[in-house]
Structure formats: structure tokens, C-alpha cells
Amino acid sequence: MQIRLAHCLMLFVLGLPACAVAQGLSHWPDAGMRSGFEAADVGPYKDADAARFLTQATFGPTLEDIAHLRAVGYRNWLNEQFAAPVATQVPYLNWVEGLPPNPDGNNTVNDHTRMETWSINSVGTPDPSRGMVIPTDQLRQRMAFALSEIFVVSSKNGTLTYEPWALASYYDMLAANAFGNYRDLLEDVTLHPAMGIYLTHLANQKANTTLNIRPDENYAREVLQLFSIGLVQLNTDGSPVLVGGQPVPTYSQATVTGFAAVFTGWNWNNTGCGPTTYVCCDENNYSNCGRYDHNIPSWKLPMQPVEAFHDSTSNKQLLDYPGVALPGGVLAAGGDATAELNAALDNIFEHPNVGPFIARRLIQRLVTSNPSAAYIQRVASAFNNNGSGVRGDLKAVLRAILLDSEARYGPWQYPSIFGKLREPLLKNTQLWRAMEARTETGRVETLSPYPGIEDWYGQGPLRSPSVFNFFQPDYRQSGEISSLALYSPEFQILTDSNIVSTNNRLFSLSFCFYSEGESCWTNGHGAVMKLNTVRDAALANSNPGALLDRYSLLLMSGQMSPFMHQTLLNRLNTLDEEPNRPLSRQRIQHALYLILNSPEYSIQK
């Protein structure tokens, strides 16, 4: 979104006067020479270019990462990230479970423990479960978070609320598939028991008219609508196929019924009579074939077929499209559960919609809310063929998204519409990474002394209120955005209460530091994230303008406007030394808090 529009939409956050007032200094960042004549995948040529790339590809740039990216270049950095070891969550939960009991409950494994390991992996802080090793797979973790907002499961589901191992395993699965093939990802999502519980196709039974049983259609609908092809047929550039001026549906109720029949006969791994953690099942009580127990690997192993409950006797109408492998999109009866599942997932995977559908959603999550049709088409083409005849290669998709000319030069090519509202959670991670946040022990407090992440931000990893994510890709904020037919997904959670709670949370984070023996608060077990203000103290004392330049680089990719820079500098220069409040610390804290809550920062460009 253009900065002026951001000012008009969000000035009430800071209580500033109307945006129509003329200013002597420009509200637009100094773009310099940004023609885009250079090849998009060459460089970065400036620290600001590196910071912009890292804002899109990670949970936020650091000074060290900017320097490294400048040294190795975009493509080498991507190859390094593709090869980096994956940081996972399940081993952390196991580690915490093995710690001695703690009177304050800090060693109790619950969903807040899962938020701990997510924070460690996403921010890249020392992991106490692995000897304080620092996770380095930033791109993989950022991609996993993007995928978690597309292939949604959630702890808000009553059955998953108290199942942190199941959710951690699901997130680890997304991370493992982040650089793989979409077809493998689709199968692993389909067969993961967390998804089976969330969208209710675990223990889905074939039709039985005597018992009034019909296959559950929940997953059959959402795998089509939300995970793969959407509701209408698309051109490669993401625009709808029109016939008589009207969009063409991708599937009908008969298709949903067909897929629902395919997704019958799948249940927990190792079901049937066995250890005491399982109960026996019979032909009339399939739902009791096994139950969840995190001490047995059923929660992380793919669901297994139980043929007695799979519909192998009916023809199934699947997707019908030009070039479809199944005549008329009909899967003939007679296959077992595994064969029919593979045929159905292949049927989805080969649909021409998948490329543009996934391309647009990933571009929106990483780069911009309103990608051009040409940008979508270029990424969709990479999905359709990675250059070696392979379809669905997510490495190729990520390269295409991040190295595209629109990703690298978009703010200058499309200044009025390029960019996206920053997700509140990503503001948090960016601050922590920019300021080298650490805890004393490596543990990360996510509950007390303040509520959990989702209570402040309206979002948390795998904590969406519904399968439609925290916000929908086609959401349009009322007013100018809507009238211009633009999309603004993240604005859907920009509620009055969320604005205030986010500001309050960022205030607390900005004033939490580990310098000069001071601390913002204590929780009794050294797990509060604290900012490294020592690093910038000398700069804050001697040159507050340069301090603002550093924070503009780390938080705004060097795009702070001259007006904003001068306004903040005037503020920092009015601060005085106070007892127990060094001037350097005051300047750092005020600069961070005002930047993080500014209209300019709120839009990632």
C-alpha cells in the first residue's frame, strides 16, 4: 500500500492530525536510483536491498545477516538456506517433559511450550534442548509459517486444544516439506492425524444406509477450496476463466461427494487390538479403533488405511479438466484405500489451477497483497515446470517469488499498490531479531507475566480461529482499498482492540532490555526475552540520527521517509538524562516504540 494511504488509514493509532496537512519534508522514502535495470537475482547492491529481501524471506533481518547476504548474494544465500538443517519442535517438547518438575509449572508441556519452541526456531535464539545451538533455517521456518496459514489446523479446535505434540508434529511436517514437492506436501497434510482430527476425515467411514452413515465431506471440501484449486477456474496469471462473462466453477457437489468417498477408511496408525493404549474395534464401531496418546507415535505417523471401512465399490466423480488422466474425472471402483487416495491427490495436483492458486497465496504471505497478473504467472510457471520438467517444486517456487523483478523492485514499479500490512506476530519477531533478543536460560516465556501470543496479537502459530486462517486472501478493507478493488488480507485482524493490544505489547517489548544490570521484569526462571540495547548505546549517545538510520535499515529496509526521520530525531533530541535512565537507553526505547507503531513501518514494502 502506498505510504500516504497507510497514513490515512492508521493515523488514529498515534493520535496524529489529519493526513491532508502539508509537510515541508517528504513522506516518501528516498528511492535513489531504483530503475530495476539490474537483473533481479543479482546483488544485493545495498544494505537496504538486503534488508528488504530478508524481511520477505525470514522473520526479520539482523546486521549479521545483512552483511552475509551482501557477501554471498541472493542465489547463494537461497542455496545455503535450502541446505540448512531443519529446526523442529517435537524434540523440544520431549526435552521439557524430561526436566524435573517445577513448582511454577514451567516444565509442564502444553501449547505454551509449543510457542516456546516456535519462538526459538523462528527468532533464531539459542535452543536449550540442543546445547544452546542456534537454529539457522530462517527461510524454511518462514515458509512453514506461510504454509501454516494456508494448510490450516488449529488448537482452537476442542480436540486439539490440549495436544501440543500433535500440533508440533504437524508444524514439523510443514517445515520438512517447505522445500520439497507440493504433491508430497499435499499427501502428508492429508494423512497427518492432526488434520484428520481438525477436518474430521480420520475414522471417516464408507456409506452404510442401515446405520445411516454417510462419508464426512469436511476435508473433501477444504482440500479443494483452500489447499489447492479454489472455487473458480483460473488462467495461469490467476485471473478467473470467464464464459459468458461469468466465472466457471472448479467442481460441483458430485465432486465433493466423490472425494469424501475416497477419504474413507483412514485412521490412527497401528489401530486394532493391542496395547492398553488402544481399544479393539468392530465393524459397527470404527471410531474406537485406537485413540491418541503422545507416548505412542500415532500422533506423528501418517494415518493408515483400514480397508473394511473404505468405499471400494462405487465410482467416484473427481475433478474434470482438460488433460485429466481419469476419463471424465471419474475414478472407477475397485481400488483399495491407498490406491484411490493416490489417484485422487494426483487428480488435484495436476489441475491447472494449482500453480496460480498456490503462487498467489505464497506471494501474499511473503511479499505483497496485490501481485500483478504477470508476477503470478511467472511464479505459476515455475510451479508447473521447474526448468527440468518437474511440477510442484517448492524450491523453484520460492526462487521465483523472491527473485522476481516485482519482489525486488515492486515499491518503485508500483508505488501506489505494492506491499502488505505487517502481521502483528511478525512485528514481534522482527523486533526480537533486529535487537538480538535473548533470555538468560534459553527458555522463552509465552504465558506469564503477560498473556499468550494470540491474546495480544489476534494470531499465533496454529491458533487460527477457523480453517480460513486469521484473515482471508480476498479480504478488502472498506474505504479506499475496497473502492480500488485491491486486497488487504491482514487488515481483517486490524480491529480497534487488536491495534491497542499490539501497541501495548510492543511497548512492553521495547522497554525490555538486558543492559547495565537492569531488567524490565522477572518471572523467576530466566525466560523473558530481553533486547540488546548495549550494542547501540554509544551510537544513541553520540549520533541519534545514525541510530535512526540503523533502525530504519533493520525495521523498514531503509525506507523511512525524510519527514519521519526528522520528526523522530526532534523527539530524541528533546530527551534528557535521568537518574537510573541513561539517555542512550531512553533514545533507543523511544525510537523503537515510535517506529514499531508508525504508519510507515506498518506497511511492509
Coordinates of C-alpha atoms in Angstrom, one line a residue:
M1 CA 0.0 0.0 0.0
Q2 CA 1.3 3.5 -0.7
I3 CA 2.6 5.3 2.4
R4 CA 0.1 8.1 2.1
L5 CA -2.8 5.6 2.2
A6 CA -1.2 4.0 5.2
H7 CA -1.1 7.3 7.0
C8 CA -4.7 8.0 6.3
L9 CA -5.8 4.5 7.4
M10 CA -3.8 4.4 10.6
L11 CA -3.2 7.9 11.9
F12 CA -5.6 7.3 14.7
V13 CA -3.1 4.7 16.1
L14 CA -0.8 7.5 17.1
G15 CA -3.4 10.2 17.5
L16 CA -1.8 12.4 14.9
P17 CA -3.6 15.2 12.9
A18 CA -5.3 14.6 9.6
C19 CA -3.0 13.5 6.7
A20 CA -4.1 16.3 4.5
V21 CA -1.8 18.7 6.3
A22 CA 1.1 19.6 4.0
Q23 CA 4.6 18.9 5.4
G24 CA 7.8 20.5 4.5
L25 CA 9.6 17.2 4.2
S26 CA 8.6 14.3 2.0
H27 CA 6.6 11.4 3.5
W28 CA 8.1 9.2 0.7
P29 CA 11.4 7.4 1.3
D30 CA 14.3 8.5 -0.8
A31 CA 14.3 5.8 -3.5
G32 CA 17.5 7.0 -5.2
M33 CA 18.3 5.2 -8.5
R34 CA 15.9 2.2 -8.5
S35 CA 15.1 1.7 -12.1
G36 CA 15.2 -2.1 -12.0
F37 CA 17.6 -2.3 -14.9
E38 CA 19.8 -4.7 -13.0
A39 CA 18.9 -8.3 -13.1
A40 CA 16.6 -9.0 -10.1
D41 CA 18.6 -12.0 -8.9
V42 CA 21.9 -10.2 -8.9
G43 CA 23.1 -8.3 -5.8
P44 CA 22.1 -7.1 -3.3
Y45 CA 23.9 -3.9 -4.1
K46 CA 23.0 -2.0 -0.9
D47 CA 22.3 -2.9 2.7
A48 CA 18.7 -1.7 2.2
D49 CA 18.3 -4.2 -0.7
A50 CA 19.5 -7.0 1.6
A51 CA 17.2 -5.9 4.4
R52 CA 14.1 -5.9 2.1
F53 CA 14.9 -9.4 0.8
L54 CA 15.4 -10.7 4.3
T55 CA 12.2 -9.1 5.5
Q56 CA 10.4 -11.2 2.9
A57 CA 12.4 -14.4 3.3
T58 CA 12.9 -14.5 7.1
F59 CA 11.4 -13.4 10.4
G60 CA 13.4 -10.2 10.1
P61 CA 16.9 -9.0 9.2
T62 CA 19.8 -8.8 11.5
L63 CA 23.0 -6.8 11.0
E64 CA 25.0 -10.0 10.7
D65 CA 22.5 -11.5 8.1
I66 CA 22.6 -8.3 6.0
A67 CA 26.4 -8.4 5.9
H68 CA 26.4 -12.1 5.0
L69 CA 23.8 -11.7 2.3
R70 CA 25.8 -8.8 0.8
A71 CA 28.8 -11.1 0.7
V72 CA 27.3 -14.2 -0.8
G73 CA 24.4 -12.8 -3.0
Y74 CA 20.8 -13.8 -3.3
R75 CA 21.2 -17.2 -5.1
N76 CA 24.0 -18.5 -2.9
W77 CA 22.0 -17.4 0.2
L78 CA 19.0 -19.4 -1.0
N79 CA 21.1 -22.4 -1.6
E80 CA 22.6 -22.1 1.9
Q81 CA 19.1 -22.0 3.3
F82 CA 17.9 -24.9 1.3
A83 CA 20.8 -26.9 2.8
A84 CA 20.4 -25.7 6.4
P85 CA 19.4 -28.3 9.0
V86 CA 15.7 -28.2 9.8
A87 CA 14.8 -27.0 13.3
T88 CA 11.9 -29.0 14.8
Q89 CA 9.5 -28.7 17.7
V90 CA 8.7 -32.2 18.9
P91 CA 12.2 -32.9 20.4
Y92 CA 11.9 -29.7 22.4
L93 CA 8.6 -30.8 23.9
N94 CA 10.2 -34.2 24.8
W95 CA 13.1 -32.3 26.4
V96 CA 10.8 -30.2 28.6
E97 CA 8.8 -33.2 29.6
G98 CA 12.0 -34.8 30.8
L99 CA 13.0 -31.9 33.0
P100 CA 12.5 -32.1 36.8
P101 CA 9.1 -30.9 38.0
N102 CA 9.0 -27.1 38.6
P103 CA 6.6 -25.7 41.3
D104 CA 5.5 -22.8 39.0
G105 CA 4.6 -25.3 36.2
N106 CA 7.2 -24.1 33.8
N107 CA 8.1 -27.7 33.0
T108 CA 4.5 -28.7 32.2
V109 CA 4.2 -29.4 28.5
N110 CA 1.2 -27.6 26.9
D111 CA 0.5 -25.3 24.0
H112 CA 2.6 -22.5 25.5
T113 CA 5.5 -24.9 25.4
R114 CA 4.9 -25.3 21.7
M115 CA 5.0 -21.5 21.4
E116 CA 8.4 -21.5 23.2
T117 CA 10.0 -23.8 20.6
W118 CA 8.3 -21.9 17.8
S119 CA 9.8 -18.6 19.1
I120 CA 13.3 -20.2 19.4
N121 CA 13.2 -21.6 15.9
S122 CA 11.6 -18.5 14.3
V123 CA 13.7 -15.8 16.0
G124 CA 16.8 -17.9 16.0
T125 CA 17.8 -17.9 19.6
P126 CA 19.9 -20.5 21.5
D127 CA 18.0 -23.7 21.9
P128 CA 18.5 -25.2 25.4
S129 CA 17.2 -28.5 24.3
R130 CA 20.2 -28.8 21.9
G131 CA 23.0 -27.4 24.0
M132 CA 22.2 -23.8 23.0
V133 CA 22.6 -24.4 19.3
I134 CA 21.2 -21.5 17.3
P135 CA 18.7 -22.5 14.6
T136 CA 19.8 -21.2 11.2
D137 CA 17.0 -22.3 8.8
Q138 CA 15.2 -18.9 8.7
L139 CA 13.8 -19.4 5.2
R140 CA 12.4 -22.9 6.0
Q141 CA 10.8 -21.6 9.2
R142 CA 9.3 -18.6 7.4
M143 CA 7.9 -20.8 4.6
A144 CA 6.5 -23.2 7.2
F145 CA 4.7 -20.3 8.9
A146 CA 3.3 -19.3 5.5
L147 CA 2.2 -22.8 4.8
S148 CA 0.5 -23.0 8.2
E149 CA -1.7 -20.1 7.1
I150 CA -2.8 -22.0 4.0
F151 CA -3.0 -25.6 5.2
V152 CA -4.6 -24.6 8.5
V153 CA -5.1 -26.8 11.6
S154 CA -5.7 -25.1 14.9
S155 CA -5.5 -25.5 18.6
K156 CA -8.8 -23.7 18.7
N157 CA -10.3 -27.0 17.8
G158 CA -11.6 -28.5 21.0
T159 CA -10.0 -31.9 20.3
L160 CA -6.5 -30.4 19.5
T161 CA -6.5 -27.7 22.3
Y162 CA -4.6 -29.9 24.7
E163 CA -2.5 -31.8 22.1
P164 CA 0.8 -29.9 21.8
W165 CA 2.7 -32.9 20.4
A166 CA 0.2 -33.4 17.6
L167 CA 0.4 -29.7 16.6
A168 CA 4.2 -29.6 16.9
S169 CA 4.4 -32.7 14.8
Y170 CA 2.1 -31.1 12.2
Y171 CA 4.3 -27.9 12.1
D172 CA 7.4 -30.1 11.8
M173 CA 5.8 -31.8 8.8
L174 CA 5.2 -28.4 7.1
A175 CA 8.8 -27.4 7.8
A176 CA 10.1 -30.7 6.4
N177 CA 8.1 -30.2 3.2
A178 CA 8.8 -26.5 2.8
F179 CA 11.5 -27.1 0.2
G180 CA 10.0 -30.3 -1.2
N181 CA 7.3 -31.0 -3.8
Y182 CA 3.7 -29.8 -3.4
R183 CA 2.4 -33.3 -4.2
D184 CA 4.2 -34.8 -1.3
L185 CA 3.1 -31.9 0.9
L186 CA -0.5 -32.4 0.0
E187 CA -0.3 -36.1 0.8
D188 CA 1.5 -35.5 4.2
V189 CA -1.1 -32.9 5.1
T190 CA -3.9 -35.3 4.1
L191 CA -2.6 -38.2 6.2
H192 CA -1.4 -36.3 9.2
P193 CA -3.7 -37.2 12.2
A194 CA -3.8 -33.5 13.3
M195 CA -5.5 -32.7 10.0
G196 CA -7.6 -35.8 10.2
I197 CA -8.9 -34.6 13.6
Y198 CA -9.3 -31.0 12.5
L199 CA -11.2 -31.6 9.3
T200 CA -12.8 -34.8 10.5
H201 CA -11.7 -37.4 7.9
L202 CA -9.9 -39.5 10.5
A203 CA -12.2 -42.5 11.1
N204 CA -14.3 -41.4 8.1
Q205 CA -16.5 -44.4 7.1
K206 CA -18.0 -45.6 3.9
A207 CA -21.7 -45.2 3.4
N208 CA -23.9 -47.6 5.4
T209 CA -27.6 -47.0 4.8
T210 CA -28.6 -49.4 7.6
L211 CA -26.7 -47.4 10.2
N212 CA -27.5 -44.0 8.4
I213 CA -23.8 -43.4 7.9
R214 CA -22.5 -41.1 5.1
P215 CA -18.9 -40.2 4.4
D216 CA -17.8 -36.9 6.1
E217 CA -17.3 -34.2 3.4
N218 CA -15.4 -31.7 5.5
Y219 CA -11.9 -32.4 4.3
A220 CA -13.1 -33.1 0.8
R221 CA -14.4 -29.5 0.5
E222 CA -11.5 -27.7 2.1
V223 CA -8.7 -29.6 0.3
L224 CA -10.2 -28.3 -2.9
Q225 CA -11.4 -24.8 -1.9
L226 CA -8.5 -23.8 0.4
F227 CA -5.5 -26.0 -0.2
S228 CA -5.3 -26.5 -3.9
I229 CA -7.6 -25.1 -6.6
G230 CA -10.2 -22.7 -5.2
L231 CA -13.8 -22.2 -6.3
V232 CA -13.4 -21.0 -9.9
Q233 CA -11.2 -22.0 -12.8
L234 CA -8.1 -19.8 -13.2
N235 CA -5.9 -18.7 -16.0
T236 CA -2.1 -19.1 -15.4
D237 CA -2.0 -15.5 -14.3
G238 CA -4.5 -16.1 -11.6
S239 CA -7.4 -14.3 -13.3
P240 CA -10.7 -16.2 -13.5
V241 CA -11.7 -18.1 -16.6
L242 CA -14.9 -16.4 -17.9
V243 CA -17.6 -18.0 -20.0
G244 CA -20.3 -15.5 -21.0
G245 CA -18.8 -13.0 -18.6
Q246 CA -19.2 -15.4 -15.6
P247 CA -16.5 -17.4 -13.8
V248 CA -16.6 -21.1 -14.2
P249 CA -16.8 -23.3 -11.0
T250 CA -14.0 -25.8 -10.5
Y251 CA -16.2 -28.5 -9.0
S252 CA -19.7 -29.5 -8.0
Q253 CA -21.4 -31.3 -5.1
A254 CA -20.9 -34.5 -7.0
T255 CA -17.1 -33.9 -6.9
V256 CA -17.2 -33.3 -3.1
T257 CA -19.2 -36.5 -2.7
G258 CA -16.6 -38.4 -4.7
F259 CA -13.7 -37.1 -2.8
A260 CA -15.4 -37.8 0.5
A261 CA -15.8 -41.4 -0.5
V262 CA -12.1 -41.5 -1.4
F263 CA -11.2 -40.2 2.1
T264 CA -12.9 -43.2 3.9
G265 CA -11.1 -45.9 5.8
W266 CA -8.2 -43.9 7.3
N267 CA -7.4 -44.0 11.0
W268 CA -4.7 -43.9 13.6
N269 CA -1.5 -45.8 12.7
N270 CA -1.4 -49.2 14.5
T271 CA -5.1 -49.4 15.2
G272 CA -6.9 -52.5 16.3
C273 CA -6.4 -54.8 19.4
G274 CA -3.1 -54.3 21.1
P275 CA -1.5 -52.4 24.0
T276 CA -3.8 -50.9 26.6
T277 CA -3.5 -47.5 24.9
Y278 CA -5.7 -48.9 22.2
V279 CA -9.2 -50.4 22.2
C280 CA -10.4 -53.0 19.9
C281 CA -12.7 -52.0 17.1
D282 CA -15.5 -53.9 15.3
E283 CA -17.4 -53.3 12.1
N284 CA -20.0 -51.2 13.8
N285 CA -17.6 -49.0 15.9
Y286 CA -14.9 -47.8 13.7
S287 CA -14.4 -44.5 15.6
N288 CA -13.0 -46.5 18.5
C289 CA -10.1 -48.0 16.5
G290 CA -7.3 -46.6 18.5
R291 CA -7.0 -43.2 20.2
Y292 CA -4.4 -40.5 20.6
D293 CA -1.5 -41.0 23.1
H294 CA 1.6 -38.8 22.6
N295 CA 3.8 -41.6 24.1
I296 CA 3.0 -43.8 21.1
P297 CA 4.0 -42.4 17.7
S298 CA 0.4 -42.5 16.3
W299 CA 0.3 -38.7 16.7
K300 CA 3.1 -38.2 14.2
L301 CA 2.8 -41.2 11.9
P302 CA 0.6 -40.9 8.8
M303 CA -2.8 -42.3 9.2
Q304 CA -3.1 -45.9 7.9
P305 CA -5.9 -47.5 5.8
V306 CA -8.4 -49.9 7.4
E307 CA -9.9 -51.4 4.2
A308 CA -13.1 -52.7 5.9
F309 CA -14.2 -49.1 6.2
H310 CA -13.1 -47.8 2.8
D311 CA -15.5 -47.4 -0.1
S312 CA -14.0 -49.5 -2.8
T313 CA -17.3 -50.4 -4.6
S314 CA -18.5 -47.1 -6.0
N315 CA -17.3 -45.0 -8.9
K316 CA -16.2 -41.6 -7.7
Q317 CA -16.5 -38.3 -9.5
L318 CA -13.3 -36.3 -9.1
L319 CA -12.1 -33.2 -10.9
D320 CA -12.7 -33.0 -14.6
Y321 CA -10.5 -30.6 -16.6
P322 CA -8.7 -30.6 -20.0
G323 CA -6.0 -33.3 -20.0
V324 CA -7.3 -35.0 -16.9
A325 CA -5.8 -38.6 -16.6
L326 CA -9.1 -40.1 -15.5
P327 CA -11.8 -40.2 -18.3
G328 CA -14.3 -37.6 -17.3
G329 CA -12.6 -37.2 -13.9
V330 CA -14.3 -40.5 -12.8
L331 CA -12.3 -42.8 -10.6
A332 CA -13.6 -46.3 -11.3
A333 CA -14.5 -48.6 -8.4
G334 CA -12.2 -51.4 -7.2
G335 CA -9.2 -49.7 -5.8
D336 CA -8.0 -50.1 -2.2
A337 CA -7.8 -47.0 0.1
T338 CA -4.1 -46.2 -0.7
A339 CA -4.5 -46.6 -4.5
E340 CA -7.6 -44.4 -4.5
L341 CA -6.1 -41.8 -2.3
N342 CA -3.0 -41.5 -4.6
A343 CA -5.3 -41.3 -7.7
A344 CA -7.4 -38.5 -6.0
L345 CA -4.4 -36.5 -4.9
D346 CA -2.8 -36.8 -8.4
N347 CA -6.1 -35.6 -9.8
I348 CA -5.9 -32.5 -7.7
F349 CA -2.1 -32.0 -8.2
E350 CA -2.4 -32.0 -12.0
H351 CA -5.3 -29.5 -12.1
P352 CA -4.2 -26.3 -13.9
N353 CA -5.4 -24.1 -11.1
V354 CA -2.9 -25.3 -8.5
G355 CA 0.1 -23.3 -9.8
P356 CA -1.6 -19.9 -9.9
F357 CA -3.6 -20.6 -6.7
I358 CA -0.6 -21.5 -4.6
A359 CA 1.6 -18.8 -6.3
R360 CA -0.8 -16.0 -5.3
R361 CA -1.1 -17.2 -1.7
L362 CA 2.6 -17.5 -1.1
I363 CA 3.3 -14.2 -2.7
Q364 CA 0.7 -12.6 -0.4
R365 CA 2.2 -14.2 2.6
L366 CA 5.8 -13.2 1.8
V367 CA 5.8 -10.2 -0.5
T368 CA 2.7 -8.2 -1.4
S369 CA -1.0 -8.3 -1.1
N370 CA -1.7 -7.3 -4.7
P371 CA 0.8 -9.1 -7.0
S372 CA 0.4 -8.3 -10.7
A373 CA -1.0 -10.9 -13.0
A374 CA 2.4 -11.2 -14.7
Y375 CA 4.1 -11.9 -11.3
I376 CA 1.6 -14.6 -10.5
Q377 CA 2.0 -16.1 -14.0
R378 CA 5.8 -16.2 -13.6
V379 CA 5.6 -18.0 -10.3
A380 CA 2.8 -20.3 -11.5
S381 CA 5.0 -21.2 -14.5
A382 CA 7.8 -22.2 -12.1
F383 CA 5.4 -24.4 -10.2
N384 CA 4.3 -26.0 -13.5
N385 CA 7.9 -26.6 -14.6
N386 CA 11.0 -26.0 -12.5
G387 CA 13.1 -25.9 -15.7
S388 CA 13.8 -29.6 -15.6
G389 CA 10.3 -30.8 -16.3
V390 CA 9.3 -31.2 -12.6
R391 CA 5.9 -29.9 -11.4
G392 CA 5.3 -28.7 -7.9
D393 CA 8.9 -28.0 -6.9
L394 CA 8.6 -25.6 -4.0
K395 CA 12.3 -24.6 -4.1
A396 CA 11.7 -23.3 -7.7
V397 CA 8.5 -21.6 -6.5
L398 CA 10.4 -19.8 -3.7
R399 CA 13.2 -18.7 -6.1
A400 CA 10.6 -17.4 -8.5
I401 CA 8.8 -15.5 -5.7
L402 CA 11.8 -13.9 -4.0
L403 CA 14.0 -13.2 -7.1
D404 CA 11.2 -11.9 -9.3
S405 CA 11.7 -8.3 -10.5
E406 CA 8.4 -7.3 -8.8
A407 CA 9.6 -8.6 -5.5
R408 CA 12.9 -6.8 -5.8
Y409 CA 11.7 -3.6 -7.4
G410 CA 8.0 -3.5 -6.6
P411 CA 7.9 -0.4 -4.4
W412 CA 9.3 1.6 -7.3
Q413 CA 7.4 -0.1 -10.1
Y414 CA 4.0 0.0 -8.4
P415 CA 4.4 2.6 -5.6
S416 CA 0.6 3.0 -5.0
I417 CA -0.3 -0.6 -4.5
F418 CA 2.8 -2.6 -3.7
G419 CA 3.3 -4.1 -0.2
K420 CA 1.3 -5.6 2.6
L421 CA 0.2 -4.8 6.2
R422 CA 2.7 -6.4 8.6
E423 CA 1.2 -9.2 10.6
P424 CA 1.3 -8.3 14.4
L425 CA 3.2 -11.5 15.2
L426 CA 5.8 -10.7 12.5
K427 CA 6.4 -7.2 14.1
N428 CA 7.2 -9.1 17.3
T429 CA 9.7 -11.5 15.7
Q430 CA 11.3 -8.7 13.6
L431 CA 12.0 -6.6 16.7
W432 CA 13.5 -9.5 18.6
R433 CA 15.8 -10.4 15.7
A434 CA 16.8 -6.8 15.0
M435 CA 17.7 -6.2 18.6
E436 CA 19.4 -9.6 19.2
A437 CA 16.9 -10.6 21.9
R438 CA 17.9 -13.4 24.3
T439 CA 16.8 -15.0 27.5
E440 CA 19.0 -16.0 30.4
T441 CA 18.3 -19.7 30.1
G442 CA 17.2 -20.2 26.5
R443 CA 13.6 -20.9 27.6
V444 CA 11.1 -18.4 26.3
E445 CA 8.2 -17.3 28.4
T446 CA 4.9 -17.2 26.4
L447 CA 2.3 -17.1 29.2
S448 CA 3.2 -15.1 32.3
P449 CA 3.8 -12.3 33.2
Y450 CA 1.7 -11.4 30.1
P451 CA -0.9 -13.5 28.2
G452 CA 0.0 -15.8 25.4
I453 CA 0.9 -14.6 22.0
E454 CA -2.6 -15.0 20.5
D455 CA -4.2 -13.0 23.3
W456 CA -2.2 -9.9 22.3
Y457 CA -2.0 -10.2 18.6
G458 CA -5.1 -12.0 17.5
Q459 CA -2.9 -14.7 16.0
G460 CA -0.4 -17.4 17.0
P461 CA 1.1 -20.3 15.0
L462 CA -1.6 -23.0 14.5
R463 CA -4.0 -20.9 16.6
S464 CA -6.3 -19.6 13.8
P465 CA -10.0 -19.2 14.8
S466 CA -11.1 -21.2 11.7
V467 CA -9.8 -23.2 8.7
F468 CA -10.0 -19.9 6.8
N469 CA -6.9 -18.6 8.7
F470 CA -6.7 -15.4 10.7
F471 CA -7.6 -13.5 7.5
Q472 CA -8.7 -14.4 4.0
P473 CA -6.7 -13.7 0.9
D474 CA -9.5 -11.9 -0.8
Y475 CA -10.4 -9.6 2.1
R476 CA -10.8 -5.9 1.2
Q477 CA -10.7 -3.2 3.9
S478 CA -13.7 -0.9 3.5
G479 CA -12.9 2.5 2.1
E480 CA -10.2 3.4 -0.4
I481 CA -8.8 -0.1 -0.6
S482 CA -12.2 -1.6 -1.4
S483 CA -13.1 1.1 -3.9
L484 CA -9.9 0.5 -5.8
A485 CA -10.7 -3.3 -5.9
L486 CA -7.5 -4.1 -4.0
Y487 CA -6.9 -6.8 -1.5
S488 CA -5.7 -6.3 2.1
P489 CA -5.8 -9.7 3.9
E490 CA -4.1 -8.7 7.1
F491 CA -6.4 -5.7 7.6
Q492 CA -9.1 -8.3 8.6
I493 CA -7.5 -8.6 12.1
L494 CA -6.7 -4.8 12.3
T495 CA -9.5 -4.3 14.8
D496 CA -9.8 -1.5 17.3
S497 CA -8.9 -3.8 20.2
N498 CA -6.1 -5.5 18.3
I499 CA -4.5 -2.2 17.5
V500 CA -4.4 -1.2 21.2
S501 CA -3.3 -4.6 22.4
T502 CA -0.5 -4.8 19.8
N503 CA 0.7 -1.3 20.7
N504 CA 0.7 -2.3 24.4
R505 CA 2.6 -5.5 23.7
L506 CA 5.2 -3.6 21.5
F507 CA 5.6 -1.0 24.3
S508 CA 6.5 -3.8 26.7
L509 CA 8.9 -5.4 24.3
S510 CA 10.6 -2.1 23.5
F511 CA 11.3 -1.4 27.2
C512 CA 12.6 -4.9 27.9
F513 CA 16.4 -4.9 27.8
Y514 CA 19.5 -6.6 29.2
S515 CA 21.9 -3.8 29.7
E516 CA 23.7 -2.2 32.6
G517 CA 22.3 -4.8 35.1
E518 CA 18.7 -3.7 34.6
S519 CA 15.7 -5.7 33.6
C520 CA 12.1 -5.0 32.6
W521 CA 10.6 -7.7 34.8
T522 CA 11.4 -11.1 36.2
N523 CA 9.5 -14.3 36.1
G524 CA 11.6 -16.3 38.4
H525 CA 13.2 -18.7 35.8
G526 CA 15.1 -16.5 33.3
A527 CA 12.8 -17.0 30.3
V528 CA 11.9 -13.4 29.4
M529 CA 13.2 -12.1 26.1
K530 CA 15.3 -9.0 26.5
L531 CA 16.7 -6.7 23.9
N532 CA 20.4 -5.9 23.4
T533 CA 20.5 -2.2 23.9
V534 CA 24.2 -2.2 24.8
R535 CA 25.0 -2.7 21.1
D536 CA 23.5 0.7 20.2
A537 CA 24.2 2.7 23.3
A538 CA 27.3 4.6 22.0
L539 CA 25.5 5.4 18.8
A540 CA 22.4 6.6 20.6
N541 CA 24.6 9.0 22.8
S542 CA 26.7 10.4 20.0
N543 CA 24.6 10.4 16.9
P544 CA 20.8 9.8 17.3
G545 CA 20.4 10.4 13.6
A546 CA 22.6 7.5 12.8
L547 CA 20.7 5.4 15.3
L548 CA 17.5 6.1 13.4
D549 CA 19.3 5.1 10.2
R550 CA 20.2 1.8 11.7
Y551 CA 16.7 1.1 12.9
S552 CA 15.3 2.3 9.5
L553 CA 17.5 -0.4 7.9
L554 CA 16.6 -3.2 10.3
L555 CA 12.9 -2.5 10.7
M556 CA 12.0 -0.6 7.5
S557 CA 14.6 -1.7 4.9
G558 CA 16.0 1.8 4.8
Q559 CA 12.7 3.2 3.7
M560 CA 12.0 5.7 6.5
S561 CA 10.8 8.9 4.9
P562 CA 12.7 12.2 5.5
F563 CA 9.7 13.6 7.3
M564 CA 9.5 10.6 9.7
H565 CA 13.3 10.7 10.3
Q566 CA 13.3 14.4 11.2
T567 CA 10.2 14.0 13.4
L568 CA 11.8 11.2 15.4
L569 CA 15.1 12.9 15.5
N570 CA 13.4 16.0 17.0
R571 CA 11.9 13.7 19.7
L572 CA 15.1 12.0 20.6
N573 CA 16.9 15.3 20.9
T574 CA 14.4 16.5 23.5
L575 CA 15.1 13.7 25.9
D576 CA 17.3 14.3 28.9
E577 CA 19.4 12.1 31.1
E578 CA 17.5 11.0 34.2
P579 CA 18.5 9.1 37.4
N580 CA 18.7 5.3 36.6
R581 CA 17.6 6.1 33.0
P582 CA 20.6 6.7 30.8
L583 CA 20.0 9.0 27.8
S584 CA 21.1 6.2 25.4
R585 CA 18.6 3.8 26.7
Q586 CA 15.8 6.4 26.5
R587 CA 16.6 7.2 22.9
I588 CA 16.7 3.5 21.9
Q589 CA 13.4 2.8 23.6
H590 CA 11.6 5.8 22.2
A591 CA 13.0 5.2 18.7
L592 CA 11.9 1.6 18.7
Y593 CA 8.4 2.1 20.1
L594 CA 7.6 5.0 17.8
I595 CA 8.9 3.2 14.7
L596 CA 7.0 0.0 15.5
N597 CA 3.7 1.9 15.9
S598 CA 4.2 4.2 13.0
P599 CA 2.0 4.1 9.8
E600 CA 5.1 3.9 7.6
Y601 CA 6.5 0.8 9.4
S602 CA 3.1 -0.9 9.4
I603 CA 3.3 -1.4 5.7
Q604 CA 6.0 -3.8 4.5
K605 CA 7.2 -2.6 1.2

